[in-house]
GROMACS .gro file of C-alpha atoms in nm:
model
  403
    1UNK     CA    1   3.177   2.955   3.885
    2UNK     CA    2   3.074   2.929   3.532
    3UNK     CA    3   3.286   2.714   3.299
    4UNK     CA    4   3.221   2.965   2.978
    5UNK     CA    5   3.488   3.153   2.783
    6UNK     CA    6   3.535   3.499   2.737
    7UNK     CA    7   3.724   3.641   2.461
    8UNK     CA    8   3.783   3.950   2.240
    9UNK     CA    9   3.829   3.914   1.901
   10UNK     CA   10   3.930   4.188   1.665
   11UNK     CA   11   3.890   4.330   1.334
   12UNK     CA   12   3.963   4.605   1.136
   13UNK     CA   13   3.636   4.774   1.177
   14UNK     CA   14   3.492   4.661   1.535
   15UNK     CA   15   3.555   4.485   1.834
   16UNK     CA   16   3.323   4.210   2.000
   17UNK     CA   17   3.358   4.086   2.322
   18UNK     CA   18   3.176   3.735   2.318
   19UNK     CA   19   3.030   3.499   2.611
   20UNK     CA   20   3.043   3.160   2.492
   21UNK     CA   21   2.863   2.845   2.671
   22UNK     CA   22   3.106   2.523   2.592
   23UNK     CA   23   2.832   2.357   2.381
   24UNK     CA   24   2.799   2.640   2.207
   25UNK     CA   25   3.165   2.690   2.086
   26UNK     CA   26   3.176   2.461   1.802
   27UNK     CA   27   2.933   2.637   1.632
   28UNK     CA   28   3.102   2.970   1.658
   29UNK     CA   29   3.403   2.851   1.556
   30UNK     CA   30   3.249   2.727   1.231
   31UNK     CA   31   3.099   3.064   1.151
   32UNK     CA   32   3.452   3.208   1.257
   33UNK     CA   33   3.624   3.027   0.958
   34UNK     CA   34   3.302   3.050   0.789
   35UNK     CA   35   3.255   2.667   0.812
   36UNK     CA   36   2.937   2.529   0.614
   37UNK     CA   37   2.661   2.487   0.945
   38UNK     CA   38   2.377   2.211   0.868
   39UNK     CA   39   2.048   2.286   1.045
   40UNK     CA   40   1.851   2.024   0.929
   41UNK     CA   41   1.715   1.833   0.584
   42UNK     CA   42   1.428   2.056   0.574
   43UNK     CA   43   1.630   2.391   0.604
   44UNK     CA   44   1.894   2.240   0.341
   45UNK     CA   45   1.641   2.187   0.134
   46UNK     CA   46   1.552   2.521   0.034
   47UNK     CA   47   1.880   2.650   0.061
   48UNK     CA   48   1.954   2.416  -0.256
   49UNK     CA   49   1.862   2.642  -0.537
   50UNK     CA   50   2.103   2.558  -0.821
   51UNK     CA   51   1.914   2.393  -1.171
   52UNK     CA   52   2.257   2.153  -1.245
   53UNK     CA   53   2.173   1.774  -1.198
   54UNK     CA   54   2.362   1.729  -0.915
   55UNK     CA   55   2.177   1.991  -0.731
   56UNK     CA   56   1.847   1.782  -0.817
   57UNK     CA   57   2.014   1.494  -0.688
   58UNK     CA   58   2.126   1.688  -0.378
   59UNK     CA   59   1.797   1.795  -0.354
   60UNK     CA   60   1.609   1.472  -0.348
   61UNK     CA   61   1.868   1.350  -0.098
   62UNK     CA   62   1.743   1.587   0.150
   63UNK     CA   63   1.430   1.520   0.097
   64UNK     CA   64   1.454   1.166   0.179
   65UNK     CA   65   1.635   1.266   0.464
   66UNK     CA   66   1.352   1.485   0.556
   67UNK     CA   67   1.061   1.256   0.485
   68UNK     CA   68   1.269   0.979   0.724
   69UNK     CA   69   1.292   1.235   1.032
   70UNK     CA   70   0.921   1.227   0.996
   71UNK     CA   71   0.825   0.905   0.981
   72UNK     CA   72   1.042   0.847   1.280
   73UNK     CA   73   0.769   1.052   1.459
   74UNK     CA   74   0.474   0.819   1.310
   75UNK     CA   75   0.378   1.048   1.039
   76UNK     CA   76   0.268   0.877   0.723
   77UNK     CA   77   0.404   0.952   0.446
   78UNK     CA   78   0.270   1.071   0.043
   79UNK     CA   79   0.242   0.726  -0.142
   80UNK     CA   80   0.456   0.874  -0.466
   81UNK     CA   81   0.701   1.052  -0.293
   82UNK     CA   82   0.971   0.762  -0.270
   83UNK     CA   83   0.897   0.682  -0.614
   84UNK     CA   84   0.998   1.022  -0.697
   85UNK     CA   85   1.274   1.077  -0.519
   86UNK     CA   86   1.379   0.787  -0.760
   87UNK     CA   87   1.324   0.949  -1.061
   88UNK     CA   88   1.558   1.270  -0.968
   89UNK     CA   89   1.854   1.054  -1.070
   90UNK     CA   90   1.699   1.168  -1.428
   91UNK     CA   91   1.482   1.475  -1.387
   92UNK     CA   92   1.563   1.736  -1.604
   93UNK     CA   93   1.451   1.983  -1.272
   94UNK     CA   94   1.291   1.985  -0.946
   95UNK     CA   95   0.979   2.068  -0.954
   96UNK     CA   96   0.840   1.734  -0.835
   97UNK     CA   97   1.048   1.742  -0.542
   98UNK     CA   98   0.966   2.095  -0.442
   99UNK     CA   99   0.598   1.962  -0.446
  100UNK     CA  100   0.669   1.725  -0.243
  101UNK     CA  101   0.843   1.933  -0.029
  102UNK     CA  102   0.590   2.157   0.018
  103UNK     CA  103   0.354   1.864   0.118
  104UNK     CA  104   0.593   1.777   0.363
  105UNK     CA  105   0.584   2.052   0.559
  106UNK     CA  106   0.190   2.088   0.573
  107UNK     CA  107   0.248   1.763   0.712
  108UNK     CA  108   0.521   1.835   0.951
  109UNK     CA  109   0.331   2.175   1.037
  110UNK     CA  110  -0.075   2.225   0.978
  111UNK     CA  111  -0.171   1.853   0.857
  112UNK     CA  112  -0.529   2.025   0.988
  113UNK     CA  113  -0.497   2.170   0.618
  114UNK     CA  114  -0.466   1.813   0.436
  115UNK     CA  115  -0.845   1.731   0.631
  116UNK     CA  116  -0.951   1.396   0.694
  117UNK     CA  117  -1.183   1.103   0.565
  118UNK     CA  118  -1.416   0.876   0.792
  119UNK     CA  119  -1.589   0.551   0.612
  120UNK     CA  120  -1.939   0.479   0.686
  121UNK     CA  121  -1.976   0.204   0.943
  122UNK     CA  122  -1.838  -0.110   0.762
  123UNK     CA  123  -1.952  -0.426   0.872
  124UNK     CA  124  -1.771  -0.828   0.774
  125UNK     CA  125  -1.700  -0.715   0.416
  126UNK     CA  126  -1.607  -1.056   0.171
  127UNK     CA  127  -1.367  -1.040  -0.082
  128UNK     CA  128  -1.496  -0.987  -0.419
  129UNK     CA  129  -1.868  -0.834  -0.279
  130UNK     CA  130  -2.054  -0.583  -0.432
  131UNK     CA  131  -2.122  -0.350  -0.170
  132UNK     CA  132  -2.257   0.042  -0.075
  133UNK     CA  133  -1.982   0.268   0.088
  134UNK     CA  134  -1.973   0.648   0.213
  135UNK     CA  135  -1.635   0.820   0.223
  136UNK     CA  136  -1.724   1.153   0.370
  137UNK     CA  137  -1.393   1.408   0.307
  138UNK     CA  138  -1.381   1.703   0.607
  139UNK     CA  139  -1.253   1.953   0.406
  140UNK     CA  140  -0.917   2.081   0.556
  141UNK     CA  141  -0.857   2.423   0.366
  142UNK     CA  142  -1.006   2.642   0.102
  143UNK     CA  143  -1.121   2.496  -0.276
  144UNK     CA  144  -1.244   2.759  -0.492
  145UNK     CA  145  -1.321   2.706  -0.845
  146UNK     CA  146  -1.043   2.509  -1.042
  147UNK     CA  147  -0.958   2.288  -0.738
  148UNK     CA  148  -1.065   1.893  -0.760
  149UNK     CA  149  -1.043   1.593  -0.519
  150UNK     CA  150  -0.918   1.294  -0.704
  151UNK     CA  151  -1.126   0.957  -0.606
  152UNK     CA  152  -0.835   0.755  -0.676
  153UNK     CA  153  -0.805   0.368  -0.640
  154UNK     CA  154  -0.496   0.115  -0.574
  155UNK     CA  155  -0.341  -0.061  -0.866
  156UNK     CA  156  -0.418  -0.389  -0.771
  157UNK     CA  157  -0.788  -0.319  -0.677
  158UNK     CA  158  -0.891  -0.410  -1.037
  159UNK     CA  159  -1.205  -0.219  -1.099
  160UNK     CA  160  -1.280   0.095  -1.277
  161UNK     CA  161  -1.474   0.356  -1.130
  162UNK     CA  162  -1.671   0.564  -1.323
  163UNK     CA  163  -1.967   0.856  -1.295
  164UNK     CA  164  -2.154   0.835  -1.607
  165UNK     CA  165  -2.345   0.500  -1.600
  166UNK     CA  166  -2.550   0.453  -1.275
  167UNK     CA  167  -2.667   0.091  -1.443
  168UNK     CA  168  -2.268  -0.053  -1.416
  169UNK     CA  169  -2.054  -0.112  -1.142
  170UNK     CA  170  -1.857   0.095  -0.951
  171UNK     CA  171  -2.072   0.397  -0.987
  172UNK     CA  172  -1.975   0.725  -0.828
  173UNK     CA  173  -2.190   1.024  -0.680
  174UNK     CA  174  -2.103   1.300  -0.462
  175UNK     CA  175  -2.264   1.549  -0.236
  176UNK     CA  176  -2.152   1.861   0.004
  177UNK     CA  177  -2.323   2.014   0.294
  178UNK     CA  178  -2.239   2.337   0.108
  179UNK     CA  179  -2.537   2.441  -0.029
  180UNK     CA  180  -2.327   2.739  -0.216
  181UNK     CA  181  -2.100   2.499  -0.407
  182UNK     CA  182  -2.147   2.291  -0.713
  183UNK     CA  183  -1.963   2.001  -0.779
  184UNK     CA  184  -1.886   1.794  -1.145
  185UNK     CA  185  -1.749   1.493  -1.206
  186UNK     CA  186  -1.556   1.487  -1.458
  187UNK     CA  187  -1.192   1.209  -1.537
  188UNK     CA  188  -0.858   1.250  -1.551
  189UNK     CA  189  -0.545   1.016  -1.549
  190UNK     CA  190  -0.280   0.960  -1.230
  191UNK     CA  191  -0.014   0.809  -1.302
  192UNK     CA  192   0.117   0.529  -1.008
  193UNK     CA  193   0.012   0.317  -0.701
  194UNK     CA  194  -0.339   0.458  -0.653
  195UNK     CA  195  -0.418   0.469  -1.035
  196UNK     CA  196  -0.218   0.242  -1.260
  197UNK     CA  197   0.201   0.231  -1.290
  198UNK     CA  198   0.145   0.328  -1.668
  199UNK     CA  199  -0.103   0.586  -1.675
  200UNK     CA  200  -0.372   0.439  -1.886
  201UNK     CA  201  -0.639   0.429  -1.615
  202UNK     CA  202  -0.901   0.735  -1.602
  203UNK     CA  203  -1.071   0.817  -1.248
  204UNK     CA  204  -1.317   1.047  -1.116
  205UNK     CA  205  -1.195   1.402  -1.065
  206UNK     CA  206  -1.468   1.594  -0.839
  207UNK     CA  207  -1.426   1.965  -0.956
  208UNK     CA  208  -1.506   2.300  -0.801
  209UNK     CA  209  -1.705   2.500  -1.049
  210UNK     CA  210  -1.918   2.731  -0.849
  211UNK     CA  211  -1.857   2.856  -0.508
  212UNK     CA  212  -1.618   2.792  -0.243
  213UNK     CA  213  -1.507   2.502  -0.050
  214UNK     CA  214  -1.374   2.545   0.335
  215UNK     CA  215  -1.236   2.399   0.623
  216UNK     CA  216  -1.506   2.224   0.751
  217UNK     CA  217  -1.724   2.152   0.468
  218UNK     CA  218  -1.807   1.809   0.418
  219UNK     CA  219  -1.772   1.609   0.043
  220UNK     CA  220  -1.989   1.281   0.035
  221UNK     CA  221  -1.830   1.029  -0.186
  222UNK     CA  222  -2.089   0.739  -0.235
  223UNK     CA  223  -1.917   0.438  -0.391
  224UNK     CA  224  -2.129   0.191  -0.580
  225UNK     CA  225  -2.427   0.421  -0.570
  226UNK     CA  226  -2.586   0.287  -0.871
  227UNK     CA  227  -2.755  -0.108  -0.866
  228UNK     CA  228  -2.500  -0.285  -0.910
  229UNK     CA  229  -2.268  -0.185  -0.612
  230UNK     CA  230  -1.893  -0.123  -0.579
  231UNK     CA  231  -1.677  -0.457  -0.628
  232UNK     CA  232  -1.420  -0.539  -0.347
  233UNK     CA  233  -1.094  -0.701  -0.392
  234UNK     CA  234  -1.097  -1.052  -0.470
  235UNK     CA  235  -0.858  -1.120  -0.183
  236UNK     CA  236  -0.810  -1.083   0.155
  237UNK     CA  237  -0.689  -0.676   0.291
  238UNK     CA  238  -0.672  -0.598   0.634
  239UNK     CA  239  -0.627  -0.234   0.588
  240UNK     CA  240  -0.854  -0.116   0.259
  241UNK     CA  241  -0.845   0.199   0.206
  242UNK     CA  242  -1.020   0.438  -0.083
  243UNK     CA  243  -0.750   0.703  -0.161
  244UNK     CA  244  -0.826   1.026  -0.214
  245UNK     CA  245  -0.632   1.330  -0.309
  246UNK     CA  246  -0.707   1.702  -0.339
  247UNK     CA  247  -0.552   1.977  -0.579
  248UNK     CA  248  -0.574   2.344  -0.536
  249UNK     CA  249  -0.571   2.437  -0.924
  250UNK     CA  250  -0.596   2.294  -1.256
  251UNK     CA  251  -0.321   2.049  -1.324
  252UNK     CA  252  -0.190   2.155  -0.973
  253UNK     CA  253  -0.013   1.867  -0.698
  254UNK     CA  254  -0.254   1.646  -0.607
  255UNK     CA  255  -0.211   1.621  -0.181
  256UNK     CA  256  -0.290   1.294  -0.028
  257UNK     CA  257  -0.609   1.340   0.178
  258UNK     CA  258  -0.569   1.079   0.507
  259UNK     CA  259  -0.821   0.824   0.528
  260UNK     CA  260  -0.948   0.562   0.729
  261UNK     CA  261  -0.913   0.146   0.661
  262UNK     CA  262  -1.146  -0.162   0.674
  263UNK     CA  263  -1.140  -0.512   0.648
  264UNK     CA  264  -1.182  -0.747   0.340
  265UNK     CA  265  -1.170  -1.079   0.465
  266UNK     CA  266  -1.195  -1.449   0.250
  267UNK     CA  267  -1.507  -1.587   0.169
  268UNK     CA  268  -1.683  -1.925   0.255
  269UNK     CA  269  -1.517  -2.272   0.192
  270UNK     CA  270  -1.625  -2.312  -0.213
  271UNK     CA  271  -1.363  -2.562  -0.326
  272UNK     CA  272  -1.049  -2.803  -0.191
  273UNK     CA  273  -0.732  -2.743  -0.335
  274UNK     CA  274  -0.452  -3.030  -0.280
  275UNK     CA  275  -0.100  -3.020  -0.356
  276UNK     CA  276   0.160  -3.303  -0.356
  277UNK     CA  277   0.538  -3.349  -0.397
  278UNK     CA  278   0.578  -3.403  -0.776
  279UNK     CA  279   0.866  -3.669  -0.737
  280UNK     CA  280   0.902  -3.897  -0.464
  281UNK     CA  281   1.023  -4.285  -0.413
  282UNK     CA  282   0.791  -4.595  -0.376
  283UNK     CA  283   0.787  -4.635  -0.008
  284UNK     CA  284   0.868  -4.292   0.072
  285UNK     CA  285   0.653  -4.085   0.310
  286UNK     CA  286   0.566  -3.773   0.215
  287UNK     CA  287   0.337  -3.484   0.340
  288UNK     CA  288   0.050  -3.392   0.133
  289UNK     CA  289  -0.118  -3.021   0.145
  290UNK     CA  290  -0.490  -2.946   0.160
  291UNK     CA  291  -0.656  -2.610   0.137
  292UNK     CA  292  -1.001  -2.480   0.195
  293UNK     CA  293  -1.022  -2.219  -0.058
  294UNK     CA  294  -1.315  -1.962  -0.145
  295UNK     CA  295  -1.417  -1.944  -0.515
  296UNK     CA  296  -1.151  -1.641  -0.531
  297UNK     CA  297  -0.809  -1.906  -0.435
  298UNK     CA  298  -0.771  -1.738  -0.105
  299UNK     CA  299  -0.753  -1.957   0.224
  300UNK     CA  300  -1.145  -1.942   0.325
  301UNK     CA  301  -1.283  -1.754   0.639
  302UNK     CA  302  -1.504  -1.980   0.850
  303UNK     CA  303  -1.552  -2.298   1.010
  304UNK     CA  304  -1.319  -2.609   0.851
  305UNK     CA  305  -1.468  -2.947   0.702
  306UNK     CA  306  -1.352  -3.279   0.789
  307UNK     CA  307  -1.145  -3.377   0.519
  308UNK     CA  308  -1.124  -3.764   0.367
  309UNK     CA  309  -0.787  -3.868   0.184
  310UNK     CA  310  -0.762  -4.128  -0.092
  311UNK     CA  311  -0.525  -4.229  -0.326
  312UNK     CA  312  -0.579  -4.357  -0.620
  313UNK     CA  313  -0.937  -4.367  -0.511
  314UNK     CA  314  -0.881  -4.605  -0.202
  315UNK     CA  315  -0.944  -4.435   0.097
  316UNK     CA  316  -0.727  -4.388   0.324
  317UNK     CA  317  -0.778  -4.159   0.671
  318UNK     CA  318  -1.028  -3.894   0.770
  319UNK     CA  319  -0.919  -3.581   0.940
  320UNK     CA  320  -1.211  -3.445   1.163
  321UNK     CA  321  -1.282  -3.096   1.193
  322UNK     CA  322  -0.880  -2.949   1.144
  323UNK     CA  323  -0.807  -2.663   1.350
  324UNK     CA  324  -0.720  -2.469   1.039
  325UNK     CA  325  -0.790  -2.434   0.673
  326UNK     CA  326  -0.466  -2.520   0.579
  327UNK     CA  327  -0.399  -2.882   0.618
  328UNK     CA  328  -0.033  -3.085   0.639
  329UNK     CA  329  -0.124  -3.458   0.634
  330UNK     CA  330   0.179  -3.634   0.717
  331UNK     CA  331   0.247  -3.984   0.681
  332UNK     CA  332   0.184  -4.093   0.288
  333UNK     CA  333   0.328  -4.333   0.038
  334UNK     CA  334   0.300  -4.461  -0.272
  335UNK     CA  335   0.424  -4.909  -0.311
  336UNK     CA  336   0.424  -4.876  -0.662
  337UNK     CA  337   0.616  -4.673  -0.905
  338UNK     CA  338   0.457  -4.483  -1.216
  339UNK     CA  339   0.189  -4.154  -1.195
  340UNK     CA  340  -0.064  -4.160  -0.880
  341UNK     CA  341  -0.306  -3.927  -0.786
  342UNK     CA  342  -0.473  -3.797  -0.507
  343UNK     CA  343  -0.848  -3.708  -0.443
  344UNK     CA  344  -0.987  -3.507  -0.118
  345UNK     CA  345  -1.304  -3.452  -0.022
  346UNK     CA  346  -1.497  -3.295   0.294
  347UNK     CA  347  -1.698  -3.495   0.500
  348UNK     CA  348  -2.040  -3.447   0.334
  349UNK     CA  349  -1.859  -3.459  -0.048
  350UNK     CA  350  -1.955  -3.114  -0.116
  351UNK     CA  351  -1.607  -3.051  -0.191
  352UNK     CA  352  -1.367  -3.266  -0.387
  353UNK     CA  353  -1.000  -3.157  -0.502
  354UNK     CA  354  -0.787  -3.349  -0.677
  355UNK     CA  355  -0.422  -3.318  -0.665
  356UNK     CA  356  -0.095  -3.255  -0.935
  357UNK     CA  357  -0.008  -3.592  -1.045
  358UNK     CA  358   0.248  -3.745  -0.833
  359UNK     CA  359   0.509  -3.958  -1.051
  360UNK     CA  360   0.702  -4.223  -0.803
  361UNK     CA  361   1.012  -4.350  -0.957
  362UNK     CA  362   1.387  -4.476  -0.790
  363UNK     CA  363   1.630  -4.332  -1.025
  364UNK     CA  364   1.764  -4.033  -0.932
  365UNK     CA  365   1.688  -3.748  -0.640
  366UNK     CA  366   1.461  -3.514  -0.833
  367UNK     CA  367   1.264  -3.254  -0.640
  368UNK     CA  368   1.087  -2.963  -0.780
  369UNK     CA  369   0.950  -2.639  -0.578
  370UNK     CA  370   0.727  -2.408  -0.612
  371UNK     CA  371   0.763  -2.043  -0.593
  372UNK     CA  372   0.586  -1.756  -0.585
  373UNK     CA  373   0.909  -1.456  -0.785
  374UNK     CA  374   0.729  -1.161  -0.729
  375UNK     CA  375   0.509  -1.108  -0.456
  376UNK     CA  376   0.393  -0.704  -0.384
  377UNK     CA  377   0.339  -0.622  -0.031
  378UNK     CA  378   0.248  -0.261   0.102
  379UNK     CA  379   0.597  -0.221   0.192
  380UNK     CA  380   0.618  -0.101  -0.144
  381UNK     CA  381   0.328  -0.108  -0.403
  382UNK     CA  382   0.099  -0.388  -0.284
  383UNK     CA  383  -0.226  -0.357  -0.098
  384UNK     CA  384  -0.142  -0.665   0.161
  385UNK     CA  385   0.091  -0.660   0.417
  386UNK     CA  386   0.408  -0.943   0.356
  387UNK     CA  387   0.227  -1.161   0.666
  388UNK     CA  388  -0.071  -1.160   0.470
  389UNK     CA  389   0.129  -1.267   0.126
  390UNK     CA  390   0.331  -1.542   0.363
  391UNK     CA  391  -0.016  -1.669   0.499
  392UNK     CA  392  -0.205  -1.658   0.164
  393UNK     CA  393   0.079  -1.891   0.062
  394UNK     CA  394   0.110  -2.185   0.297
  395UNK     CA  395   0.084  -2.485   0.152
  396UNK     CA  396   0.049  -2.347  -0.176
  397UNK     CA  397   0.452  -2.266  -0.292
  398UNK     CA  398   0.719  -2.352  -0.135
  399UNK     CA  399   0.885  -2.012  -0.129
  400UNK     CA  400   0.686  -1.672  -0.141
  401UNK     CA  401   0.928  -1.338  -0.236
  402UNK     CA  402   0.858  -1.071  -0.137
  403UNK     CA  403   0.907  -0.722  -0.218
   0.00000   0.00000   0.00000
């Protein structure tokens, strides 16, 4: 026997005899005493068509909502859209948002149409190298005259790319399999985390102007094609990517095109860099740091020197071959109060560093730290993850925020 509910209700005009499942009942009793019923973000969304500022606000509510259910299901989301959800607190409409939205739901339901990127096999790539790279874009939907793909770059990656000198750095060319399309280079400005946060950086804007893009077609994006290469970071990434975007008109939404990642790792040991409490007591042990830097500041990739300590020019202990290029040497002192230094070098003297002064004095229980205020990490603008930002800092500051 079924444990469903039968009833008749009537009206004026008609009489309907319903079958109602138990899980089903709330919902009928909402449109019954025509109850607001929430399907979802997404269908909210568009059901949100007033201009007031609260329905903005509404607006980019759901949309965060939205862009949350989806990145519960691994789908990455558009770099600007948190930023402007932020903004809608202000916006004098929605038409941001509505872009957004609409690149949302490509995502949530043909991402085929956004395409996809593939690098040209990368090997070790150093930070700060000048190097050759082919970003070939599959072309996901149609891009007839008027559309452009944006070769866009990260804020931090401080470079500019440019098309009309083949002599400098950071020289641009592109190429399609579609022998029917021609393709010009011209610049525009983007405004945020794969341009610059103010706006005053111009980048390459690939345009349409003759023939037709499709799904399928195949854009070759050669970075540092002219002689002098394309610069890397000068630190460490362990997920580079070259954005690019797509728009289907002039001064459309530019879509975020997914691409692949690579590796930009530290260079060779180039210099020592040693850092010492600033304040300590005559007598008082204290642990000195020692880091194997590349010429860059980052904490070098490769085999570790032996390392000999002096202070104040006398030596004192050799540490052979460290496991790591980030040293603690435990176990120092200073007999004598006044300013002391402290010199390090590796075990051929290639190296030397040469620590903060060190002033020893008994009066009073100084101690000053180090801190790195404002650290970006790619959980919100940065390029580096907030492991990389914690590693690049050992024995370097004492605290590392991050945001």
């Amino acid at each position: 026997m079924h444990s469903w509910l039968s009833f008749s209700p009537k009206f004026d005009f008609l009489q309907l005899n319903l079958v109602v499942k138990p899980k089903n009942l709330p919902l009928i009793v909402c449109l019954l005493l025509s109850c607001a019923v929430t399907a979802g973000p997404r269908e909210d969304y568009y059901l949100e068509t007033g201009l007031a500022s609260e329905s903005i606000k509404r607006k980019a509510s759901l949309l965060l909502q939205w862009s949350q259910q989806l990145q519960g299901r691994g789908i990455k989301m558009p770099t600007e859209l948190y930023a402007t959800i932020s903004r809608a607190e202000y916006a004098q409409s929605s038409d941001e948002l509505d872009q957004y939205a609409t690149e949302l739901a490509i995502l949530q339901d043909t991402p085929e149409k956004l395409g996809t990127s593939v690098l040209s096999p990368i090997d070790i790539n150093r930070v700060g190298e000048k190097v050759k790279i082919v970003q070939t874009y599959v072309v996901g939907t149609t891009l007839a005259v008027g559309s452009g793909i944006l070769i866009a770059k990260h804020w931090q990656h401080d470079i500019h790319l440019q098309a009309e000198n083949e002599g400098l750095a950071n020289y641009i060319s592109v190429e399609t399999s579609n022998p029917e399309v021609m393709l010009k280079i011209s610049q525009t400005v983007h405004k945020g985390i794969h341009g610059s946060p103010f706006g005053l950086v111009s980048l390459p804007l690939v345009e349409v102007v003759a023939g037709e893009l499709h799904a399928g077609d195949r854009v070759m994006i050669h970075y540092g094609a002219g002689q002098k290469g394309f610069k890397l970071p000068e630190f460490p990434v362990a997920q580079m990517i070259l954005p690019l975007y797509f728009r289907m008109e002039p001064s459309g939404h530019f879509y975020m095109i997914p691409t692949s990642s690579f590796n930009v790792v530290a260079g060779p040991p180039a210099r020592l860099a040693v850092i010492a409490p600033s304040i300590v007591k005559t007598n008082q042990l204290f642990s000195l740091s020692v880091r194997v830097e590349d010429k860059f500041g980052n904490i070098a990739w490769g085999p570790a020197p032996s390392l000999d300590i002096n202070l104040d020019g006398v030596f004192q202990r050799r540490i052979e071959t460290p496991g790591a290029n980030v040293n603690l040497v435990e176990g120092l002192g200073f007999r004598q109060q006044g300013l002391h230094n402290i010199t390090v070098r590796s075990g051929g003297g290639g190296l030397v560093g040469h620590s903060n002064p060190v002033l020893v004095r008994d009066d009073g229980d100084l101690k000053i730290s180090w801190a790195n205020l404002h650290a970006h990490s790619n959980r919100s603008d940065g390029l580096q993850s907030v492991e990389e930002i914690e590693t690049e800092a050992w024995g370097l500051f004492d605290v590392a925020l991050v945001t």
